[in-house]
């Protein structure tokens, strides 16, 4: 979970929740909820802010979550078929990476509209 990873990094740095919230310019109550698992889907903007004082990257914060989702879900047959079809249609890894960036950007835009 992202919250557990943030908490571990925060504690390694010796920051309190209040201090990390101040350094990252984020709500300490939201940060607390994230660390306790009450919130689980932080925006990319939030992760960018928090990653700086923790001296880490957004990719690092997300990596465990992505790996865990793959372990939890494993690729079902539908995913396998979709991947095979995409490759057959000429989709390259670079294209897939660009698409993922676009999806993350769209999610960030939705979060901005909510704020």
PDB file of N, CA and C in Angstrom:
ATOM      1  N   UNK A   1       0.828  -1.184   0.000  1.00  0.00           N
ATOM      2  CA  UNK A   1       0.000   0.000   0.000  1.00  0.00           C
ATOM      3  C   UNK A   1       0.875   1.250   0.000  1.00  0.00           C
ATOM      4  N   UNK A   2       0.401   2.256  -0.710  1.00  0.00           N
ATOM      5  CA  UNK A   2       1.146   3.508  -0.802  1.00  0.00           C
ATOM      6  C   UNK A   2       1.280   4.146   0.578  1.00  0.00           C
ATOM      7  N   UNK A   3       0.204   4.125   1.344  1.00  0.00           N
ATOM      8  CA  UNK A   3       0.233   4.738   2.669  1.00  0.00           C
ATOM      9  C   UNK A   3       1.279   4.130   3.583  1.00  0.00           C
ATOM     10  N   UNK A   4       1.402   2.814   3.548  1.00  0.00           N
ATOM     11  CA  UNK A   4       2.410   2.150   4.386  1.00  0.00           C
ATOM     12  C   UNK A   4       3.816   2.530   3.946  1.00  0.00           C
ATOM     13  N   UNK A   5       4.005   2.642   2.627  1.00  0.00           N
ATOM     14  CA  UNK A   5       5.325   3.010   2.113  1.00  0.00           C
ATOM     15  C   UNK A   5       5.667   4.445   2.510  1.00  0.00           C
ATOM     16  N   UNK A   6       4.696   5.344   2.410  1.00  0.00           N
ATOM     17  CA  UNK A   6       4.928   6.738   2.808  1.00  0.00           C
ATOM     18  C   UNK A   6       5.250   6.805   4.296  1.00  0.00           C
ATOM     19  N   UNK A   7       4.504   6.062   5.101  1.00  0.00           N
ATOM     20  CA  UNK A   7       4.743   6.058   6.549  1.00  0.00           C
ATOM     21  C   UNK A   7       6.144   5.559   6.878  1.00  0.00           C
ATOM     22  N   UNK A   8       6.550   4.477   6.215  1.00  0.00           N
ATOM     23  CA  UNK A   8       7.886   3.926   6.465  1.00  0.00           C
ATOM     24  C   UNK A   8       8.968   4.944   6.096  1.00  0.00           C
ATOM     25  N   UNK A   9       8.837   5.564   4.928  1.00  0.00           N
ATOM     26  CA  UNK A   9       9.819   6.562   4.501  1.00  0.00           C
ATOM     27  C   UNK A   9       9.816   7.773   5.426  1.00  0.00           C
ATOM     28  N   UNK A  10       8.630   8.197   5.845  1.00  0.00           N
ATOM     29  CA  UNK A  10       8.511   9.335   6.763  1.00  0.00           C
ATOM     30  C   UNK A  10       9.227   9.045   8.075  1.00  0.00           C
ATOM     31  N   UNK A  11       8.999   7.864   8.606  1.00  0.00           N
ATOM     32  CA  UNK A  11       9.629   7.482   9.868  1.00  0.00           C
ATOM     33  C   UNK A  11      11.145   7.350   9.720  1.00  0.00           C
ATOM     34  N   UNK A  12      11.590   6.829   8.580  1.00  0.00           N
ATOM     35  CA  UNK A  12      13.034   6.721   8.332  1.00  0.00           C
ATOM     36  C   UNK A  12      13.693   8.102   8.328  1.00  0.00           C
ATOM     37  N   UNK A  13      12.974   9.100   7.827  1.00  0.00           N
ATOM     38  CA  UNK A  13      13.482  10.473   7.795  1.00  0.00           C
ATOM     39  C   UNK A  13      13.335  11.163   9.150  1.00  0.00           C
ATOM     40  N   UNK A  14      12.555  10.550  10.040  1.00  0.00           N
ATOM     41  CA  UNK A  14      12.346  11.140  11.356  1.00  0.00           C
ATOM     42  C   UNK A  14      11.308  12.247  11.368  1.00  0.00           C
ATOM     43  N   UNK A  15      10.439  12.286  10.351  1.00  0.00           N
ATOM     44  CA  UNK A  15       9.408  13.310  10.272  1.00  0.00           C
ATOM     45  C   UNK A  15       8.145  12.859  10.985  1.00  0.00           C
ATOM     46  N   UNK A  16       7.497  13.789  11.650  1.00  0.00           N
ATOM     47  CA  UNK A  16       6.141  13.536  12.142  1.00  0.00           C
ATOM     48  C   UNK A  16       5.188  13.753  10.969  1.00  0.00           C
ATOM     49  N   UNK A  17       3.941  13.344  11.134  1.00  0.00           N
ATOM     50  CA  UNK A  17       2.950  13.588  10.076  1.00  0.00           C
ATOM     51  C   UNK A  17       2.799  15.092   9.857  1.00  0.00           C
ATOM     52  N   UNK A  18       2.767  15.842  10.931  1.00  0.00           N
ATOM     53  CA  UNK A  18       2.635  17.297  10.833  1.00  0.00           C
ATOM     54  C   UNK A  18       3.795  17.892  10.055  1.00  0.00           C
ATOM     55  N   UNK A  19       4.998  17.427  10.361  1.00  0.00           N
ATOM     56  CA  UNK A  19       6.183  17.967   9.696  1.00  0.00           C
ATOM     57  C   UNK A  19       6.199  17.617   8.206  1.00  0.00           C
ATOM     58  N   UNK A  20       5.883  16.381   7.868  1.00  0.00           N
ATOM     59  CA  UNK A  20       5.841  15.997   6.456  1.00  0.00           C
ATOM     60  C   UNK A  20       4.748  16.778   5.732  1.00  0.00           C
ATOM     61  N   UNK A  21       3.613  16.939   6.364  1.00  0.00           N
ATOM     62  CA  UNK A  21       2.540  17.715   5.760  1.00  0.00           C
ATOM     63  C   UNK A  21       2.974  19.137   5.448  1.00  0.00           C
ATOM     64  N   UNK A  22       3.696  19.735   6.383  1.00  0.00           N
ATOM     65  CA  UNK A  22       4.193  21.104   6.191  1.00  0.00           C
ATOM     66  C   UNK A  22       5.233  21.151   5.079  1.00  0.00           C
ATOM     67  N   UNK A  23       6.193  20.225   5.110  1.00  0.00           N
ATOM     68  CA  UNK A  23       7.253  20.210   4.090  1.00  0.00           C
ATOM     69  C   UNK A  23       6.705  19.957   2.682  1.00  0.00           C
ATOM     70  N   UNK A  24       5.683  19.110   2.606  1.00  0.00           N
ATOM     71  CA  UNK A  24       5.116  18.749   1.298  1.00  0.00           C
ATOM     72  C   UNK A  24       3.957  19.665   0.901  1.00  0.00           C
ATOM     73  N   UNK A  25       3.530  20.514   1.822  1.00  0.00           N
ATOM     74  CA  UNK A  25       2.381  21.390   1.587  1.00  0.00           C
ATOM     75  C   UNK A  25       1.131  20.574   1.239  1.00  0.00           C
ATOM     76  N   UNK A  26       0.866  19.563   2.093  1.00  0.00           N
ATOM     77  CA  UNK A  26      -0.331  18.737   1.950  1.00  0.00           C
ATOM     78  C   UNK A  26      -1.036  18.673   3.301  1.00  0.00           C
ATOM     79  N   UNK A  27      -2.274  18.279   3.286  1.00  0.00           N
ATOM     80  CA  UNK A  27      -3.071  18.175   4.505  1.00  0.00           C
ATOM     81  C   UNK A  27      -2.548  17.039   5.379  1.00  0.00           C
ATOM     82  N   UNK A  28      -2.249  17.361   6.636  1.00  0.00           N
ATOM     83  CA  UNK A  28      -1.768  16.306   7.531  1.00  0.00           C
ATOM     84  C   UNK A  28      -2.885  15.304   7.838  1.00  0.00           C
ATOM     85  N   UNK A  29      -4.140  15.752   7.826  1.00  0.00           N
ATOM     86  CA  UNK A  29      -5.231  14.813   8.092  1.00  0.00           C
ATOM     87  C   UNK A  29      -5.369  13.818   6.927  1.00  0.00           C
ATOM     88  N   UNK A  30      -5.225  14.303   5.686  1.00  0.00           N
ATOM     89  CA  UNK A  30      -5.292  13.390   4.536  1.00  0.00           C
ATOM     90  C   UNK A  30      -4.104  12.436   4.567  1.00  0.00           C
ATOM     91  N   UNK A  31      -2.938  12.962   4.894  1.00  0.00           N
ATOM     92  CA  UNK A  31      -1.735  12.136   4.999  1.00  0.00           C
ATOM     93  C   UNK A  31      -1.936  11.043   6.052  1.00  0.00           C
ATOM     94  N   UNK A  32      -2.507  11.397   7.181  1.00  0.00           N
ATOM     95  CA  UNK A  32      -2.793  10.429   8.235  1.00  0.00           C
ATOM     96  C   UNK A  32      -3.782   9.368   7.753  1.00  0.00           C
ATOM     97  N   UNK A  33      -4.827   9.804   7.068  1.00  0.00           N
ATOM     98  CA  UNK A  33      -5.821   8.856   6.554  1.00  0.00           C
ATOM     99  C   UNK A  33      -5.195   7.901   5.543  1.00  0.00           C
ATOM    100  N   UNK A  34      -4.300   8.407   4.728  1.00  0.00           N
ATOM    101  CA  UNK A  34      -3.617   7.583   3.737  1.00  0.00           C
ATOM    102  C   UNK A  34      -2.729   6.550   4.432  1.00  0.00           C
ATOM    103  N   UNK A  35      -1.974   6.989   5.417  1.00  0.00           N
ATOM    104  CA  UNK A  35      -1.093   6.075   6.141  1.00  0.00           C
ATOM    105  C   UNK A  35      -1.880   4.996   6.886  1.00  0.00           C
ATOM    106  N   UNK A  36      -3.049   5.332   7.368  1.00  0.00           N
ATOM    107  CA  UNK A  36      -3.867   4.364   8.111  1.00  0.00           C
ATOM    108  C   UNK A  36      -4.749   3.514   7.210  1.00  0.00           C
ATOM    109  N   UNK A  37      -4.682   3.758   5.892  1.00  0.00           N
ATOM    110  CA  UNK A  37      -5.449   2.949   4.952  1.00  0.00           C
ATOM    111  C   UNK A  37      -6.897   3.389   4.788  1.00  0.00           C
ATOM    112  N   UNK A  38      -7.252   4.545   5.357  1.00  0.00           N
ATOM    113  CA  UNK A  38      -8.615   5.051   5.206  1.00  0.00           C
ATOM    114  C   UNK A  38      -8.813   5.697   3.836  1.00  0.00           C
ATOM    115  N   UNK A  39      -7.725   6.161   3.260  1.00  0.00           N
ATOM    116  CA  UNK A  39      -7.688   6.662   1.885  1.00  0.00           C
ATOM    117  C   UNK A  39      -6.688   5.778   1.143  1.00  0.00           C
ATOM    118  N   UNK A  40      -6.943   5.514  -0.127  1.00  0.00           N
ATOM    119  CA  UNK A  40      -6.032   4.592  -0.816  1.00  0.00           C
ATOM    120  C   UNK A  40      -5.703   4.992  -2.245  1.00  0.00           C
ATOM    121  N   UNK A  41      -6.205   6.119  -2.717  1.00  0.00           N
ATOM    122  CA  UNK A  41      -5.978   6.486  -4.107  1.00  0.00           C
ATOM    123  C   UNK A  41      -5.543   7.951  -4.212  1.00  0.00           C
ATOM    124  N   UNK A  42      -4.318   8.271  -3.751  1.00  0.00           N
ATOM    125  CA  UNK A  42      -3.877   9.665  -3.805  1.00  0.00           C
ATOM    126  C   UNK A  42      -3.638  10.122  -5.239  1.00  0.00           C
ATOM    127  N   UNK A  43      -3.789  11.404  -5.464  1.00  0.00           N
ATOM    128  CA  UNK A  43      -3.551  11.960  -6.799  1.00  0.00           C
ATOM    129  C   UNK A  43      -2.052  11.982  -7.085  1.00  0.00           C
ATOM    130  N   UNK A  44      -1.732  12.088  -8.358  1.00  0.00           N
ATOM    131  CA  UNK A  44      -0.324  12.196  -8.750  1.00  0.00           C
ATOM    132  C   UNK A  44       0.284  13.488  -8.214  1.00  0.00           C
ATOM    133  N   UNK A  45      -0.512  14.539  -8.144  1.00  0.00           N
ATOM    134  CA  UNK A  45      -0.028  15.807  -7.597  1.00  0.00           C
ATOM    135  C   UNK A  45       0.356  15.626  -6.120  1.00  0.00           C
ATOM    136  N   UNK A  46      -0.482  14.934  -5.368  1.00  0.00           N
ATOM    137  CA  UNK A  46      -0.184  14.666  -3.964  1.00  0.00           C
ATOM    138  C   UNK A  46       1.116  13.873  -3.848  1.00  0.00           C
ATOM    139  N   UNK A  47       1.234  12.809  -4.652  1.00  0.00           N
ATOM    140  CA  UNK A  47       2.434  11.971  -4.605  1.00  0.00           C
ATOM    141  C   UNK A  47       3.683  12.759  -4.986  1.00  0.00           C
ATOM    142  N   UNK A  48       3.546  13.671  -5.949  1.00  0.00           N
ATOM    143  CA  UNK A  48       4.687  14.505  -6.344  1.00  0.00           C
ATOM    144  C   UNK A  48       5.131  15.389  -5.176  1.00  0.00           C
ATOM    145  N   UNK A  49       4.166  15.963  -4.474  1.00  0.00           N
ATOM    146  CA  UNK A  49       4.485  16.830  -3.339  1.00  0.00           C
ATOM    147  C   UNK A  49       5.152  16.045  -2.210  1.00  0.00           C
ATOM    148  N   UNK A  50       4.636  14.876  -1.915  1.00  0.00           N
ATOM    149  CA  UNK A  50       5.144  14.073  -0.794  1.00  0.00           C
ATOM    150  C   UNK A  50       6.505  13.464  -1.127  1.00  0.00           C
ATOM    151  N   UNK A  51       6.708  13.115  -2.386  1.00  0.00           N
ATOM    152  CA  UNK A  51       7.948  12.432  -2.760  1.00  0.00           C
ATOM    153  C   UNK A  51       9.180  13.316  -2.560  1.00  0.00           C
ATOM    154  N   UNK A  52       9.033  14.628  -2.707  1.00  0.00           N
ATOM    155  CA  UNK A  52      10.195  15.529  -2.595  1.00  0.00           C
ATOM    156  C   UNK A  52      10.846  15.486  -1.215  1.00  0.00           C
ATOM    157  N   UNK A  53      10.116  15.783  -0.129  1.00  0.00           N
ATOM    158  CA  UNK A  53      10.780  15.737   1.181  1.00  0.00           C
ATOM    159  C   UNK A  53      11.197  14.314   1.597  1.00  0.00           C
ATOM    160  N   UNK A  54      10.545  13.311   1.017  1.00  0.00           N
ATOM    161  CA  UNK A  54      10.918  11.929   1.332  1.00  0.00           C
ATOM    162  C   UNK A  54      12.103  11.458   0.472  1.00  0.00           C
ATOM    163  N   UNK A  55      12.511  12.332  -0.459  1.00  0.00           N
ATOM    164  CA  UNK A  55      13.626  12.043  -1.364  1.00  0.00           C
ATOM    165  C   UNK A  55      13.433  10.721  -2.101  1.00  0.00           C
ATOM    166  N   UNK A  56      12.261  10.592  -2.702  1.00  0.00           N
ATOM    167  CA  UNK A  56      11.928   9.405  -3.470  1.00  0.00           C
ATOM    168  C   UNK A  56      11.210   9.834  -4.740  1.00  0.00           C
ATOM    169  N   UNK A  57      10.752   8.882  -5.510  1.00  0.00           N
ATOM    170  CA  UNK A  57      10.040   9.204  -6.755  1.00  0.00           C
ATOM    171  C   UNK A  57       8.599   8.704  -6.683  1.00  0.00           C
ATOM    172  N   UNK A  58       7.778   9.260  -7.546  1.00  0.00           N
ATOM    173  CA  UNK A  58       6.396   8.793  -7.651  1.00  0.00           C
ATOM    174  C   UNK A  58       6.395   7.328  -8.078  1.00  0.00           C
ATOM    175  N   UNK A  59       7.265   6.996  -9.022  1.00  0.00           N
ATOM    176  CA  UNK A  59       7.346   5.611  -9.499  1.00  0.00           C
ATOM    177  C   UNK A  59       7.620   4.649  -8.347  1.00  0.00           C
ATOM    178  N   UNK A  60       8.536   5.034  -7.459  1.00  0.00           N
ATOM    179  CA  UNK A  60       8.850   4.167  -6.322  1.00  0.00           C
ATOM    180  C   UNK A  60       7.632   3.998  -5.412  1.00  0.00           C
ATOM    181  N   UNK A  61       6.914   5.088  -5.173  1.00  0.00           N
ATOM    182  CA  UNK A  61       5.732   5.006  -4.314  1.00  0.00           C
ATOM    183  C   UNK A  61       4.651   4.127  -4.930  1.00  0.00           C
ATOM    184  N   UNK A  62       4.525   4.175  -6.251  1.00  0.00           N
ATOM    185  CA  UNK A  62       3.495   3.399  -6.938  1.00  0.00           C
ATOM    186  C   UNK A  62       3.911   1.957  -7.210  1.00  0.00           C
ATOM    187  N   UNK A  63       5.199   1.695  -7.296  1.00  0.00           N
ATOM    188  CA  UNK A  63       5.677   0.389  -7.748  1.00  0.00           C
ATOM    189  C   UNK A  63       5.127  -0.774  -6.932  1.00  0.00           C
ATOM    190  N   UNK A  64       5.170  -0.680  -5.641  1.00  0.00           N
ATOM    191  CA  UNK A  64       4.687  -1.782  -4.813  1.00  0.00           C
ATOM    192  C   UNK A  64       3.193  -2.010  -5.033  1.00  0.00           C
ATOM    193  N   UNK A  65       2.463  -0.932  -5.177  1.00  0.00           N
ATOM    194  CA  UNK A  65       1.024  -1.032  -5.398  1.00  0.00           C
ATOM    195  C   UNK A  65       0.737  -1.759  -6.707  1.00  0.00           C
ATOM    196  N   UNK A  66       1.452  -1.394  -7.750  1.00  0.00           N
ATOM    197  CA  UNK A  66       1.265  -2.035  -9.049  1.00  0.00           C
ATOM    198  C   UNK A  66       1.633  -3.509  -8.961  1.00  0.00           C
ATOM    199  N   UNK A  67       2.765  -3.811  -8.343  1.00  0.00           N
ATOM    200  CA  UNK A  67       3.194  -5.206  -8.196  1.00  0.00           C
ATOM    201  C   UNK A  67       2.179  -6.007  -7.401  1.00  0.00           C
ATOM    202  N   UNK A  68       1.657  -5.409  -6.336  1.00  0.00           N
ATOM    203  CA  UNK A  68       0.685  -6.110  -5.510  1.00  0.00           C
ATOM    204  C   UNK A  68      -0.594  -6.370  -6.278  1.00  0.00           C
ATOM    205  N   UNK A  69      -1.033  -5.394  -7.091  1.00  0.00           N
ATOM    206  CA  UNK A  69      -2.246  -5.588  -7.881  1.00  0.00           C
ATOM    207  C   UNK A  69      -2.067  -6.737  -8.862  1.00  0.00           C
ATOM    208  N   UNK A  70      -0.883  -6.818  -9.461  1.00  0.00           N
ATOM    209  CA  UNK A  70      -0.629  -7.919 -10.399  1.00  0.00           C
ATOM    210  C   UNK A  70      -0.669  -9.236  -9.645  1.00  0.00           C
ATOM    211  N   UNK A  71      -0.050  -9.285  -8.471  1.00  0.00           N
ATOM    212  CA  UNK A  71      -0.083 -10.514  -7.674  1.00  0.00           C
ATOM    213  C   UNK A  71      -1.507 -10.861  -7.265  1.00  0.00           C
ATOM    214  N   UNK A  72      -2.252  -9.836  -6.845  1.00  0.00           N
ATOM    215  CA  UNK A  72      -3.619 -10.071  -6.386  1.00  0.00           C
ATOM    216  C   UNK A  72      -4.521 -10.533  -7.528  1.00  0.00           C
ATOM    217  N   UNK A  73      -4.345  -9.946  -8.680  1.00  0.00           N
ATOM    218  CA  UNK A  73      -5.259 -10.204  -9.781  1.00  0.00           C
ATOM    219  C   UNK A  73      -4.757 -11.234 -10.780  1.00  0.00           C
ATOM    220  N   UNK A  74      -3.432 -11.390 -10.868  1.00  0.00           N
ATOM    221  CA  UNK A  74      -2.856 -12.225 -11.907  1.00  0.00           C
ATOM    222  C   UNK A  74      -3.556 -11.905 -13.222  1.00  0.00           C
ATOM    223  N   UNK A  75      -2.912 -12.156 -14.283  1.00  0.00           N
ATOM    224  CA  UNK A  75      -3.528 -11.867 -15.574  1.00  0.00           C
ATOM    225  C   UNK A  75      -4.563 -12.931 -15.884  1.00  0.00           C
ATOM    226  N   UNK A  76      -5.803 -12.492 -15.980  1.00  0.00           N
ATOM    227  CA  UNK A  76      -6.839 -13.443 -16.361  1.00  0.00           C
ATOM    228  C   UNK A  76      -6.795 -13.631 -17.881  1.00  0.00           C
ATOM    229  N   UNK A  77      -7.572 -14.529 -18.374  1.00  0.00           N
ATOM    230  CA  UNK A  77      -7.522 -14.865 -19.800  1.00  0.00           C
ATOM    231  C   UNK A  77      -7.877 -13.663 -20.683  1.00  0.00           C
ATOM    232  N   UNK A  78      -8.820 -12.845 -20.232  1.00  0.00           N
ATOM    233  CA  UNK A  78      -9.203 -11.675 -21.023  1.00  0.00           C
ATOM    234  C   UNK A  78      -8.018 -10.724 -21.217  1.00  0.00           C
ATOM    235  N   UNK A  79      -7.248 -10.490 -20.139  1.00  0.00           N
ATOM    236  CA  UNK A  79      -6.065  -9.637 -20.244  1.00  0.00           C
ATOM    237  C   UNK A  79      -5.062 -10.243 -21.225  1.00  0.00           C
ATOM    238  N   UNK A  80      -4.858 -11.518 -21.138  1.00  0.00           N
ATOM    239  CA  UNK A  80      -3.902 -12.173 -22.029  1.00  0.00           C
ATOM    240  C   UNK A  80      -4.317 -11.996 -23.487  1.00  0.00           C
ATOM    241  N   UNK A  81      -5.601 -12.163 -23.766  1.00  0.00           N
ATOM    242  CA  UNK A  81      -6.106 -11.998 -25.131  1.00  0.00           C
ATOM    243  C   UNK A  81      -5.917 -10.553 -25.590  1.00  0.00           C
ATOM    244  N   UNK A  82      -6.258  -9.596 -24.727  1.00  0.00           N
ATOM    245  CA  UNK A  82      -6.107  -8.183 -25.084  1.00  0.00           C
ATOM    246  C   UNK A  82      -4.651  -7.831 -25.386  1.00  0.00           C
ATOM    247  N   UNK A  83      -3.750  -8.337 -24.583  1.00  0.00           N
ATOM    248  CA  UNK A  83      -2.327  -8.062 -24.791  1.00  0.00           C
ATOM    249  C   UNK A  83      -1.857  -8.671 -26.108  1.00  0.00           C
ATOM    250  N   UNK A  84      -2.250  -9.914 -26.352  1.00  0.00           N
ATOM    251  CA  UNK A  84      -1.874 -10.561 -27.625  1.00  0.00           C
ATOM    252  C   UNK A  84      -2.416  -9.788 -28.814  1.00  0.00           C
ATOM    253  N   UNK A  85      -3.677  -9.358 -28.734  1.00  0.00           N
ATOM    254  CA  UNK A  85      -4.286  -8.597 -29.832  1.00  0.00           C
ATOM    255  C   UNK A  85      -3.554  -7.273 -30.053  1.00  0.00           C
ATOM    256  N   UNK A  86      -3.220  -6.596 -28.972  1.00  0.00           N
ATOM    257  CA  UNK A  86      -2.516  -5.313 -29.089  1.00  0.00           C
ATOM    258  C   UNK A  86      -1.162  -5.503 -29.767  1.00  0.00           C
ATOM    259  N   UNK A  87      -0.448  -6.549 -29.394  1.00  0.00           N
ATOM    260  CA  UNK A  87       0.846  -6.830 -30.019  1.00  0.00           C
ATOM    261  C   UNK A  87       0.665  -7.157 -31.496  1.00  0.00           C
ATOM    262  N   UNK A  88      -0.316  -7.970 -31.791  1.00  0.00           N
ATOM    263  CA  UNK A  88      -0.598  -8.319 -33.190  1.00  0.00           C
ATOM    264  C   UNK A  88      -0.987  -7.092 -34.007  1.00  0.00           C
ATOM    265  N   UNK A  89      -1.653  -6.129 -33.362  1.00  0.00           N
ATOM    266  CA  UNK A  89      -2.060  -4.900 -34.044  1.00  0.00           C
ATOM    267  C   UNK A  89      -0.911  -3.894 -34.169  1.00  0.00           C
ATOM    268  N   UNK A  90       0.249  -4.251 -33.629  1.00  0.00           N
ATOM    269  CA  UNK A  90       1.421  -3.390 -33.783  1.00  0.00           C
ATOM    270  C   UNK A  90       1.715  -2.473 -32.612  1.00  0.00           C
ATOM    271  N   UNK A  91       1.021  -2.645 -31.493  1.00  0.00           N
ATOM    272  CA  UNK A  91       1.293  -1.813 -30.323  1.00  0.00           C
ATOM    273  C   UNK A  91       2.675  -2.147 -29.779  1.00  0.00           C
ATOM    274  N   UNK A  92       3.484  -1.128 -29.605  1.00  0.00           N
ATOM    275  CA  UNK A  92       4.836  -1.311 -29.071  1.00  0.00           C
ATOM    276  C   UNK A  92       4.833  -0.959 -27.588  1.00  0.00           C
ATOM    277  N   UNK A  93       5.853  -1.400 -26.876  1.00  0.00           N
ATOM    278  CA  UNK A  93       5.957  -1.107 -25.445  1.00  0.00           C
ATOM    279  C   UNK A  93       5.961   0.399 -25.200  1.00  0.00           C
ATOM    280  N   UNK A  94       6.656   1.131 -26.067  1.00  0.00           N
ATOM    281  CA  UNK A  94       6.724   2.583 -25.914  1.00  0.00           C
ATOM    282  C   UNK A  94       5.327   3.195 -26.020  1.00  0.00           C
ATOM    283  N   UNK A  95       4.520   2.658 -26.945  1.00  0.00           N
ATOM    284  CA  UNK A  95       3.148   3.143 -27.099  1.00  0.00           C
ATOM    285  C   UNK A  95       2.347   2.895 -25.822  1.00  0.00           C
ATOM    286  N   UNK A  96       2.535   1.724 -25.256  1.00  0.00           N
ATOM    287  CA  UNK A  96       1.817   1.365 -24.032  1.00  0.00           C
ATOM    288  C   UNK A  96       2.223   2.297 -22.886  1.00  0.00           C
ATOM    289  N   UNK A  97       3.528   2.580 -22.782  1.00  0.00           N
ATOM    290  CA  UNK A  97       3.995   3.497 -21.736  1.00  0.00           C
ATOM    291  C   UNK A  97       3.382   4.890 -21.913  1.00  0.00           C
ATOM    292  N   UNK A  98       3.319   5.361 -23.146  1.00  0.00           N
ATOM    293  CA  UNK A  98       2.715   6.665 -23.416  1.00  0.00           C
ATOM    294  C   UNK A  98       1.231   6.670 -23.057  1.00  0.00           C
ATOM    295  N   UNK A  99       0.554   5.588 -23.369  1.00  0.00           N
ATOM    296  CA  UNK A  99      -0.869   5.480 -23.028  1.00  0.00           C
ATOM    297  C   UNK A  99      -1.061   5.522 -21.518  1.00  0.00           C
ATOM    298  N   UNK A 100      -0.211   4.826 -20.787  1.00  0.00           N
ATOM    299  CA  UNK A 100      -0.306   4.840 -19.321  1.00  0.00           C
ATOM    300  C   UNK A 100      -0.096   6.247 -18.775  1.00  0.00           C
ATOM    301  N   UNK A 101       0.872   6.978 -19.334  1.00  0.00           N
ATOM    302  CA  UNK A 101       1.105   8.356 -18.904  1.00  0.00           C
ATOM    303  C   UNK A 101      -0.138   9.208 -19.161  1.00  0.00           C
ATOM    304  N   UNK A 102      -0.760   8.991 -20.310  1.00  0.00           N
ATOM    305  CA  UNK A 102      -1.970   9.730 -20.656  1.00  0.00           C
ATOM    306  C   UNK A 102      -3.087   9.431 -19.652  1.00  0.00           C
ATOM    307  N   UNK A 103      -3.263   8.168 -19.308  1.00  0.00           N
ATOM    308  CA  UNK A 103      -4.299   7.781 -18.345  1.00  0.00           C
ATOM    309  C   UNK A 103      -4.022   8.437 -16.985  1.00  0.00           C
ATOM    310  N   UNK A 104      -2.773   8.427 -16.545  1.00  0.00           N
ATOM    311  CA  UNK A 104      -2.431   9.062 -15.269  1.00  0.00           C
ATOM    312  C   UNK A 104      -2.722  10.555 -15.320  1.00  0.00           C
ATOM    313  N   UNK A 105      -2.404  11.177 -16.469  1.00  0.00           N
ATOM    314  CA  UNK A 105      -2.686  12.592 -16.629  1.00  0.00           C
ATOM    315  C   UNK A 105      -4.186  12.855 -16.551  1.00  0.00           C
ATOM    316  N   UNK A 106      -4.983  12.024 -17.196  1.00  0.00           N
ATOM    317  CA  UNK A 106      -6.435  12.179 -17.160  1.00  0.00           C
ATOM    318  C   UNK A 106      -6.960  12.036 -15.733  1.00  0.00           C
ATOM    319  N   UNK A 107      -6.419  11.090 -14.979  1.00  0.00           N
ATOM    320  CA  UNK A 107      -6.815  10.922 -13.575  1.00  0.00           C
ATOM    321  C   UNK A 107      -6.467  12.164 -12.774  1.00  0.00           C
ATOM    322  N   UNK A 108      -5.280  12.711 -13.026  1.00  0.00           N
ATOM    323  CA  UNK A 108      -4.848  13.925 -12.336  1.00  0.00           C
ATOM    324  C   UNK A 108      -5.795  15.078 -12.663  1.00  0.00           C
ATOM    325  N   UNK A 109      -6.184  15.185 -13.934  1.00  0.00           N
ATOM    326  CA  UNK A 109      -7.108  16.246 -14.342  1.00  0.00           C
ATOM    327  C   UNK A 109      -8.449  16.110 -13.619  1.00  0.00           C
ATOM    328  N   UNK A 110      -8.949  14.872 -13.489  1.00  0.00           N
ATOM    329  CA  UNK A 110     -10.211  14.646 -12.760  1.00  0.00           C
ATOM    330  C   UNK A 110     -10.070  15.068 -11.307  1.00  0.00           C
ATOM    331  N   UNK A 111      -8.918  14.768 -10.708  1.00  0.00           N
ATOM    332  CA  UNK A 111      -8.687  15.148  -9.309  1.00  0.00           C
ATOM    333  C   UNK A 111      -8.669  16.677  -9.172  1.00  0.00           C
ATOM    334  N   UNK A 112      -8.093  17.350 -10.152  1.00  0.00           N
ATOM    335  CA  UNK A 112      -8.029  18.812 -10.121  1.00  0.00           C
ATOM    336  C   UNK A 112      -9.421  19.416 -10.183  1.00  0.00           C
ATOM    337  N   UNK A 113     -10.292  18.826 -10.965  1.00  0.00           N
ATOM    338  CA  UNK A 113     -11.660  19.329 -11.088  1.00  0.00           C
ATOM    339  C   UNK A 113     -12.434  19.148  -9.795  1.00  0.00           C
ATOM    340  N   UNK A 114     -12.098  18.089  -9.045  1.00  0.00           N
ATOM    341  CA  UNK A 114     -12.777  17.836  -7.760  1.00  0.00           C
ATOM    342  C   UNK A 114     -12.354  18.852  -6.715  1.00  0.00           C
ATOM    343  N   UNK A 115     -11.095  19.285  -6.800  1.00  0.00           N
ATOM    344  CA  UNK A 115     -10.551  20.208  -5.768  1.00  0.00           C
ATOM    345  C   UNK A 115     -11.079  21.592  -5.890  1.00  0.00           C
TER     346      UNK A 115
END
